[in-house]
């Protein structure tokens, strides 16, 4: 067994690192294989992977329309713009 | 360009009506900022700065793009500046490799027992539950070091290429991935701790 393979089979730190790299970027074919082998035998990292994907989904899931400004602030804002326009 | 000086801020751009900006765009811009910053005060400040900057550049707005697109572009720049500033402040404080080393056993790389990821026991198709999870996630995001948050938000909200984020925030690629990893480990642990 190559040392890289040995390293990943037992190493959750490396496995979770590869999980993140795969989700947000790219990993090599060798890394994909290593990760697959690790996940086949590691239920804890499988839970991690599911939750990691979920976190991204929840984070991105907020829509712009989920956030609304309060009327008081809008009023202040309008006031400031008017003042700025009338400055000179 | 002689009459430019006469224009000043009172200049009426034929393409733009600043008095209607708040009405038309404030909520949109605030939402745009909030979804990227998750901080009400900062988001409000940046929306205000955007309008004021827009007023100052009104004479340069030529109506080639939509007013909304133009203002959003100004806001985007302000958000990037904010990320950059916040990251610089935190840069010295963090040595990503040192922090939270105890998620994993230093020797074996195994999860330490107290950090074992456990199932959240939630139903992903339950909107109320997801909403609750979302607000806990926001609290967890607020606890992240500024640089980490900036990296995470730029990557996921703006879907920027990793290389671009590295350039913007002056990071090496290796550092970038260490931060992405640490960020997720922290967020996940924070959610596990505060969920239920």
Short mmCIF file of C-alpha atoms in Angstrom, two decimals:
data_model
loop_
_atom_site.label_atom_id
_atom_site.label_comp_id
_atom_site.label_asym_id
_atom_site.label_seq_id
_atom_site.Cartn_x
_atom_site.Cartn_y
_atom_site.Cartn_z
CA UNK A 1 0.00 0.00 0.00
CA UNK A 2 1.34 3.44 -0.84
CA UNK A 3 1.91 5.71 2.10
CA UNK A 4 -0.58 8.25 0.76
CA UNK A 5 -3.25 5.60 0.77
CA UNK A 6 -2.31 4.36 4.21
CA UNK A 7 -2.34 7.91 5.42
CA UNK A 8 -5.88 8.63 4.27
CA UNK A 9 -7.50 5.35 5.29
CA UNK A 10 -6.98 6.06 8.93
CA UNK A 11 -6.78 9.82 8.90
CA UNK A 12 -10.04 11.74 9.46
CA UNK A 13 -8.27 15.08 9.44
CA UNK A 14 -7.00 14.46 5.93
CA UNK A 15 -10.33 12.96 4.86
CA UNK A 16 -12.35 15.99 6.01
CA UNK A 17 -9.83 18.24 4.31
CA UNK A 18 -10.39 16.40 1.04
CA UNK A 19 -14.15 16.55 1.57
CA UNK A 20 -13.95 20.34 1.77
CA UNK A 21 -11.65 20.56 -1.19
CA UNK A 22 -13.96 18.41 -3.25
CA UNK A 23 -17.05 20.41 -2.32
CA UNK A 24 -15.53 23.81 -3.06
CA UNK A 25 -12.99 22.96 -5.70
CA UNK A 26 -11.34 19.96 -7.23
CA UNK A 27 -9.43 16.94 -6.02
CA UNK A 28 -7.29 14.57 -8.05
CA UNK A 29 -8.40 11.14 -9.17
CA UNK A 30 -6.03 9.58 -6.63
CA UNK A 31 -7.51 11.72 -3.87
CA UNK A 32 -11.02 10.79 -4.94
CA UNK A 33 -10.10 7.15 -4.62
CA UNK A 34 -8.47 7.66 -1.24
CA UNK A 35 -11.47 9.51 0.04
CA UNK A 36 -13.86 6.86 -1.21
CA UNK A 37 -11.93 4.18 0.62
CA UNK A 38 -11.88 6.24 3.80
CA UNK A 39 -15.59 6.99 3.69
CA UNK A 40 -16.43 3.35 3.06
CA UNK A 41 -15.01 2.53 6.46
CA UNK A 42 -15.65 5.71 8.45
CA UNK A 43 -19.24 6.48 9.39
CA UNK A 44 -18.22 9.52 11.42
CA UNK A 45 -16.71 11.25 8.40
CA UNK A 46 -19.78 10.30 6.40
CA UNK A 47 -21.91 12.22 8.90
CA UNK A 48 -19.43 15.07 8.62
CA UNK A 49 -19.75 15.13 4.86
CA UNK A 50 -23.53 15.24 4.94
CA UNK A 51 -23.51 18.04 7.46
CA UNK A 52 -20.86 19.97 5.60
CA UNK A 53 -23.00 19.94 2.47
CA UNK A 54 -26.02 20.90 4.53
CA UNK A 55 -24.20 23.89 6.02
CA UNK A 56 -23.36 25.20 2.57
CA UNK A 57 -26.94 24.73 1.49
CA UNK A 58 -28.29 26.62 4.49
CA UNK A 59 -25.70 29.37 4.10
CA UNK A 60 -26.43 29.94 0.44
CA UNK A 61 -30.14 29.35 0.97
CA UNK A 62 -30.71 32.78 2.46
CA UNK A 63 -32.38 34.93 -0.12
CA UNK A 64 -31.82 38.63 -0.43
CA UNK A 65 -35.50 39.02 0.32
CA UNK A 66 -35.10 37.33 3.70
CA UNK A 67 -33.66 40.58 4.97
CA UNK A 68 -35.68 43.77 5.21
CA UNK A 69 -34.70 47.20 6.40
CA UNK A 70 -36.80 48.80 9.09
CA UNK A 71 -38.80 51.88 8.14
CA UNK A 72 -37.04 54.10 10.68
CA UNK A 73 -33.69 53.45 9.07
CA UNK A 74 -35.10 54.07 5.62
CA UNK A 75 -36.41 57.40 6.77
CA UNK A 76 -33.02 58.41 8.14
CA UNK A 77 -31.47 57.29 4.90
CA UNK A 78 -33.86 59.35 2.81
CA UNK A 79 -33.14 62.33 5.04
CA UNK A 80 -29.41 61.95 4.50
CA UNK A 81 -29.79 61.73 0.74
CA UNK A 82 -31.99 64.82 0.64
CA UNK A 83 -29.54 66.71 2.78
CA UNK A 84 -26.68 65.68 0.53
CA UNK A 85 -28.56 66.78 -2.59
CA UNK A 86 -29.43 70.14 -1.10
CA UNK A 87 -25.96 70.74 0.23
CA UNK A 88 -25.00 73.41 -2.21
CA UNK B 1 -15.78 69.60 -19.29
CA UNK B 2 -15.99 73.23 -18.24
CA UNK B 3 -19.43 73.20 -16.81
CA UNK B 4 -18.63 70.16 -14.70
CA UNK B 5 -17.83 72.41 -11.74
CA UNK B 6 -21.25 74.00 -11.96
CA UNK B 7 -22.93 70.70 -11.66
CA UNK B 8 -21.86 69.66 -8.20
CA UNK B 9 -24.10 67.33 -6.29
CA UNK B 10 -27.25 69.10 -7.27
CA UNK B 11 -26.72 67.94 -10.81
CA UNK B 12 -29.77 66.24 -12.07
CA UNK B 13 -28.68 63.22 -13.96
CA UNK B 14 -31.12 62.59 -16.76
CA UNK B 15 -30.72 58.90 -16.03
CA UNK B 16 -31.19 58.80 -12.33
CA UNK B 17 -33.46 60.04 -9.59
CA UNK B 18 -31.72 59.70 -6.21
CA UNK B 19 -34.80 60.75 -4.28
CA UNK B 20 -36.43 57.47 -5.21
CA UNK B 21 -33.42 55.31 -4.39
CA UNK B 22 -34.37 54.34 -0.86
CA UNK B 23 -37.86 53.43 -1.91
CA UNK B 24 -36.69 51.41 -4.89
CA UNK B 25 -33.41 49.84 -3.86
CA UNK B 26 -32.75 50.02 -0.12
CA UNK B 27 -34.27 46.64 0.72
CA UNK B 28 -32.63 44.96 -2.21
CA UNK B 29 -29.17 46.35 -1.44
CA UNK B 30 -29.57 45.57 2.24
CA UNK B 31 -30.49 41.99 1.42
CA UNK B 32 -27.53 41.74 -0.91
CA UNK B 33 -25.20 42.99 1.82
CA UNK B 34 -26.81 40.96 4.60
CA UNK B 35 -26.64 37.68 2.72
CA UNK B 36 -22.90 38.26 2.37
CA UNK B 37 -22.07 39.83 5.71
CA UNK B 38 -24.68 38.53 8.19
CA UNK B 39 -24.20 41.65 10.25
CA UNK B 40 -27.04 44.17 10.41
CA UNK B 41 -25.02 47.19 11.47
CA UNK B 42 -22.33 46.70 8.88
CA UNK B 43 -24.88 46.00 6.17
CA UNK B 44 -26.80 49.20 7.02
CA UNK B 45 -23.60 51.23 6.99
CA UNK B 46 -22.59 49.88 3.62
CA UNK B 47 -26.01 50.55 2.09
CA UNK B 48 -25.81 54.13 3.30
CA UNK B 49 -22.24 54.49 2.00
CA UNK B 50 -23.39 53.10 -1.33
CA UNK B 51 -26.11 55.70 -1.75
CA UNK B 52 -23.79 58.52 -0.74
CA UNK B 53 -21.06 57.30 -3.07
CA UNK B 54 -23.67 57.00 -5.81
CA UNK B 55 -24.69 60.62 -5.30
CA UNK B 56 -21.12 61.74 -5.64
CA UNK B 57 -20.63 59.84 -8.84
CA UNK B 58 -24.00 60.69 -10.26
CA UNK B 59 -22.47 62.74 -13.07
CA UNK B 60 -20.58 59.67 -14.16
CA UNK B 61 -23.65 57.48 -14.31
CA UNK B 62 -24.54 57.38 -17.94
CA UNK B 63 -27.51 55.18 -17.90
CA UNK B 64 -25.71 52.47 -19.82
CA UNK B 65 -26.67 50.03 -17.11
CA UNK B 66 -29.68 49.83 -14.88
CA UNK B 67 -29.53 52.10 -11.87
CA UNK B 68 -29.92 49.05 -9.69
CA UNK B 69 -27.00 47.25 -11.33
CA UNK B 70 -24.88 50.36 -11.00
CA UNK B 71 -25.63 50.78 -7.29
CA UNK B 72 -25.10 47.07 -6.69
CA UNK B 73 -21.66 47.32 -8.29
CA UNK B 74 -20.77 50.13 -5.89
CA UNK B 75 -22.01 48.06 -2.97
CA UNK B 76 -20.04 45.02 -4.15
CA UNK B 77 -16.84 47.04 -4.05
CA UNK B 78 -17.63 48.24 -0.57
CA UNK B 79 -18.25 44.69 0.60
CA UNK B 80 -14.93 43.56 -0.86
CA UNK B 81 -13.17 46.45 0.89
CA UNK B 82 -14.82 45.44 4.10
CA UNK B 83 -13.73 41.81 3.71
CA UNK B 84 -10.21 42.97 3.06
CA UNK B 85 -10.09 45.25 6.07
CA UNK B 86 -11.59 42.72 8.39
CA UNK B 87 -9.24 40.03 7.17
CA UNK B 88 -6.19 42.22 7.66
CA UNK B 89 -7.14 42.88 11.26
CA UNK B 90 -7.41 39.19 11.93
CA UNK B 91 -4.42 38.07 9.99
CA UNK B 92 -1.99 38.41 12.83
CA UNK B 93 -4.21 36.73 15.35
CA UNK B 94 -4.69 33.52 13.49
CA UNK B 95 -2.39 30.77 12.85
CA UNK B 96 -4.94 28.49 11.31
CA UNK B 97 -2.81 25.41 11.79
CA UNK B 98 -2.58 25.98 15.53
CA UNK B 99 -6.18 26.62 16.22
CA UNK B 100 -8.59 23.90 17.25
CA UNK B 101 -5.92 21.34 16.78
CA UNK B 102 -7.90 19.15 19.13
CA UNK B 103 -10.62 18.28 16.61
CA UNK B 104 -8.27 15.47 15.70
CA UNK B 105 -5.73 13.39 17.52
CA UNK B 106 -2.35 14.89 16.71
CA UNK B 107 -0.78 11.50 16.10
CA UNK B 108 -3.37 9.49 14.29
CA UNK B 109 -5.55 12.17 12.70
CA UNK B 110 -8.64 10.48 14.17
CA UNK B 111 -11.52 12.56 15.47
CA UNK B 112 -11.12 13.14 19.18
CA UNK B 113 -14.06 11.70 20.98
CA UNK B 114 -15.59 14.94 22.16
CA UNK B 115 -15.59 16.26 18.60
CA UNK B 116 -17.21 13.26 16.94
CA UNK B 117 -19.74 14.54 14.43
CA UNK B 118 -23.14 13.30 15.50
CA UNK B 119 -26.32 13.34 13.46
CA UNK B 120 -28.32 16.53 13.94
CA UNK B 121 -31.54 14.60 13.76
CA UNK B 122 -33.28 17.07 11.54
CA UNK B 123 -35.51 16.78 8.57
CA UNK B 124 -34.04 18.70 5.68
CA UNK B 125 -37.48 19.06 4.12
CA UNK B 126 -38.93 20.74 7.18
CA UNK B 127 -38.81 24.48 6.46
CA UNK B 128 -39.22 25.51 10.09
CA UNK B 129 -36.34 23.34 11.18
CA UNK B 130 -34.16 24.65 8.38
CA UNK B 131 -35.00 28.19 9.36
CA UNK B 132 -34.03 27.49 12.94
CA UNK B 133 -30.81 25.91 11.75
CA UNK B 134 -30.20 28.99 9.61
CA UNK B 135 -30.40 31.36 12.54
CA UNK B 136 -28.07 29.22 14.62
CA UNK B 137 -25.70 29.11 11.67
CA UNK B 138 -25.72 32.90 11.53
CA UNK B 139 -24.71 33.07 15.18
CA UNK B 140 -21.93 30.61 14.51
CA UNK B 141 -20.76 32.61 11.50
CA UNK B 142 -20.54 35.71 13.68
CA UNK B 143 -18.02 33.95 15.92
CA UNK B 144 -15.63 33.13 13.10
CA UNK B 145 -12.40 35.07 12.71
CA UNK B 146 -12.97 37.80 10.12
CA UNK B 147 -10.61 36.33 7.59
CA UNK B 148 -12.30 32.95 7.74
CA UNK B 149 -15.72 34.46 7.32
CA UNK B 150 -14.55 36.54 4.37
CA UNK B 151 -13.09 33.51 2.64
CA UNK B 152 -16.19 31.42 3.28
CA UNK B 153 -18.62 34.08 2.15
CA UNK B 154 -16.70 35.06 -0.96
CA UNK B 155 -16.45 31.43 -1.97
CA UNK B 156 -20.05 30.48 -1.41
CA UNK B 157 -22.16 33.60 -1.81
CA UNK B 158 -20.30 35.04 -4.76
CA UNK B 159 -19.05 31.75 -6.08
CA UNK B 160 -15.68 33.33 -6.76
CA UNK B 161 -12.74 31.31 -8.04
CA UNK B 162 -10.37 30.33 -5.26
CA UNK B 163 -7.49 32.02 -7.07
CA UNK B 164 -9.35 35.32 -7.12
CA UNK B 165 -10.10 35.14 -3.40
CA UNK B 166 -6.45 34.41 -2.70
CA UNK B 167 -5.43 37.48 -4.67
CA UNK B 168 -8.02 39.71 -3.03
CA UNK B 169 -7.14 38.60 0.49
CA UNK B 170 -3.45 37.95 -0.12
CA UNK B 171 -3.52 34.26 0.69
CA UNK B 172 -1.59 31.31 -0.62
CA UNK B 173 -3.61 28.46 -2.10
CA UNK B 174 -2.48 26.19 0.73
CA UNK B 175 -3.62 28.72 3.30
CA UNK B 176 -6.93 29.12 1.52
CA UNK B 177 -7.75 25.42 1.84
CA UNK B 178 -6.63 25.23 5.44
CA UNK B 179 -9.00 28.08 6.20
CA UNK B 180 -11.88 26.50 4.28
CA UNK B 181 -11.36 23.29 6.25
CA UNK B 182 -11.05 25.00 9.64
CA UNK B 183 -14.05 27.17 8.96
CA UNK B 184 -16.26 24.21 8.22
CA UNK B 185 -14.97 22.24 11.20
CA UNK B 186 -15.78 25.18 13.44
CA UNK B 187 -19.20 25.88 11.96
CA UNK B 188 -20.18 22.25 12.17
CA UNK B 189 -19.03 21.93 15.77
CA UNK B 190 -20.83 25.15 16.69
CA UNK B 191 -24.06 23.89 15.11
CA UNK B 192 -23.80 20.58 16.90
CA UNK B 193 -23.26 22.36 20.19
CA UNK B 194 -26.19 24.73 19.80
CA UNK B 195 -28.70 22.59 17.97
CA UNK B 196 -31.37 21.22 20.30
#
